[in-house]
Amino acid sequence: MHSNPDFHPRAMARPGRNGFPQAIDSAGVIADAMRLARGGQAPRALALLGQAILLSPLDEDLWIARLAILADGQASAAFLAAVREYLDFHPDSPRFPEIVGLWKSLPDPS
């Protein structure tokens, strides 16, 4: 057992046969993160997704899951910061309408 409570084995890239890291189980990571968030553990869910994004920054599904959890938590400032990060990695993403939909679910700052 790992001593860090936010450690998650699915978010760890394992070496493949050629010595390079193989892909992480992003679908499993997302499912586990959503389960944590629904269970009131959004900070742990975000930490899990953060680990996975560090290892696989081009996987848009991980980013969208992170944004969805931030939007559900009504974390406007954190959501906007995460959108900026997302756009650094995915400036031409066809999934931007999904992000706009999540943004519209946030409370009006006025």
Coordinates of C-alpha atoms in Angstrom, one line a residue:
M1 CA 0.0 0.0 0.0
H2 CA 1.3 3.5 -0.8
S3 CA 1.5 6.0 2.0
N4 CA 0.1 8.9 0.1
P5 CA -3.7 8.9 0.3
D6 CA -3.9 10.7 -3.1
F7 CA -1.7 8.1 -4.9
H8 CA -3.6 6.1 -7.4
P9 CA -2.1 3.2 -9.3
R10 CA -4.2 3.8 -12.4
A11 CA -2.6 7.2 -12.7
M12 CA 0.9 5.8 -12.9
A13 CA 2.5 5.1 -16.3
R14 CA 4.2 1.8 -16.3
P15 CA 7.2 1.0 -18.5
G16 CA 6.4 -0.8 -21.7
R17 CA 8.5 -3.4 -23.5
N18 CA 10.5 -0.7 -25.2
G19 CA 11.3 1.1 -21.9
F20 CA 9.0 4.1 -22.7
P21 CA 5.9 4.6 -20.5
Q22 CA 2.8 2.9 -21.8
A23 CA -0.6 4.7 -21.7
I24 CA -2.4 5.1 -18.4
D25 CA -5.8 3.7 -17.9
S26 CA -7.6 7.1 -18.5
A27 CA -11.1 5.6 -18.6
G28 CA -10.4 3.9 -15.2
V29 CA -8.9 7.0 -13.8
I30 CA -11.9 9.1 -14.9
A31 CA -14.4 6.6 -13.5
D32 CA -12.5 6.5 -10.2
A33 CA -12.3 10.3 -10.0
M34 CA -16.0 10.7 -10.7
R35 CA -16.8 8.2 -8.0
L36 CA -14.6 10.1 -5.6
A37 CA -16.2 13.4 -6.5
R38 CA -19.7 12.0 -6.1
G39 CA -18.7 10.7 -2.7
G40 CA -17.8 14.2 -1.5
Q41 CA -14.0 13.8 -2.1
A42 CA -13.6 16.3 -5.0
P43 CA -10.1 17.3 -3.8
R44 CA -8.9 13.7 -4.0
A45 CA -10.6 13.3 -7.4
L46 CA -8.8 16.4 -8.7
A47 CA -5.5 15.2 -7.3
L48 CA -6.0 11.9 -9.1
L49 CA -6.8 13.6 -12.4
G50 CA -3.9 16.0 -11.9
Q51 CA -1.5 13.0 -11.7
A52 CA -3.0 11.5 -14.8
I53 CA -2.8 14.8 -16.7
L54 CA 0.9 15.2 -15.8
L55 CA 1.5 11.8 -17.3
S56 CA -0.8 12.1 -20.3
P57 CA -1.4 15.8 -21.0
L58 CA -2.7 15.2 -24.6
D59 CA -5.6 13.0 -23.3
E60 CA -8.5 15.5 -23.5
D61 CA -10.9 13.2 -21.7
L62 CA -8.8 13.7 -18.5
W63 CA -9.0 17.5 -18.9
I64 CA -12.7 17.5 -19.5
A65 CA -13.3 15.3 -16.4
R66 CA -11.2 17.7 -14.3
L67 CA -13.3 20.7 -15.7
A68 CA -16.6 18.9 -15.0
I69 CA -15.6 18.3 -11.3
L70 CA -14.6 21.9 -10.9
A71 CA -17.8 23.1 -12.5
D72 CA -19.9 20.8 -10.3
G73 CA -18.1 22.2 -7.3
Q74 CA -18.9 25.7 -8.4
A75 CA -15.2 26.6 -8.3
S76 CA -15.2 29.5 -10.8
A77 CA -11.6 30.7 -10.3
A78 CA -10.2 27.2 -10.4
F79 CA -12.3 26.3 -13.4
L80 CA -11.1 29.3 -15.4
A81 CA -7.4 28.5 -14.4
A82 CA -7.9 24.9 -15.6
V83 CA -9.5 26.1 -18.9
R84 CA -6.4 28.3 -19.5
E85 CA -4.1 25.2 -18.9
Y86 CA -6.3 23.1 -21.1
L87 CA -6.1 25.6 -23.9
D88 CA -2.3 25.6 -23.7
F89 CA -2.3 21.9 -24.5
H90 CA -5.4 21.9 -26.8
P91 CA -5.7 25.3 -28.5
D92 CA -7.7 23.9 -31.5
S93 CA -9.8 21.4 -29.6
P94 CA -13.2 20.5 -31.2
R95 CA -14.5 19.9 -27.7
F96 CA -14.5 23.5 -26.7
P97 CA -18.4 23.6 -26.9
E98 CA -18.4 21.1 -24.0
I99 CA -16.2 23.5 -22.0
V100 CA -18.5 26.4 -22.7
G101 CA -21.5 24.3 -21.5
L102 CA -19.6 23.6 -18.2
W103 CA -18.7 27.2 -17.9
K104 CA -22.4 28.2 -18.3
S105 CA -23.3 26.0 -15.4
L106 CA -21.2 28.1 -13.0
P107 CA -22.9 30.7 -10.9
D108 CA -23.0 34.3 -12.2
P109 CA -20.2 36.2 -10.5
S110 CA -22.3 39.4 -10.2

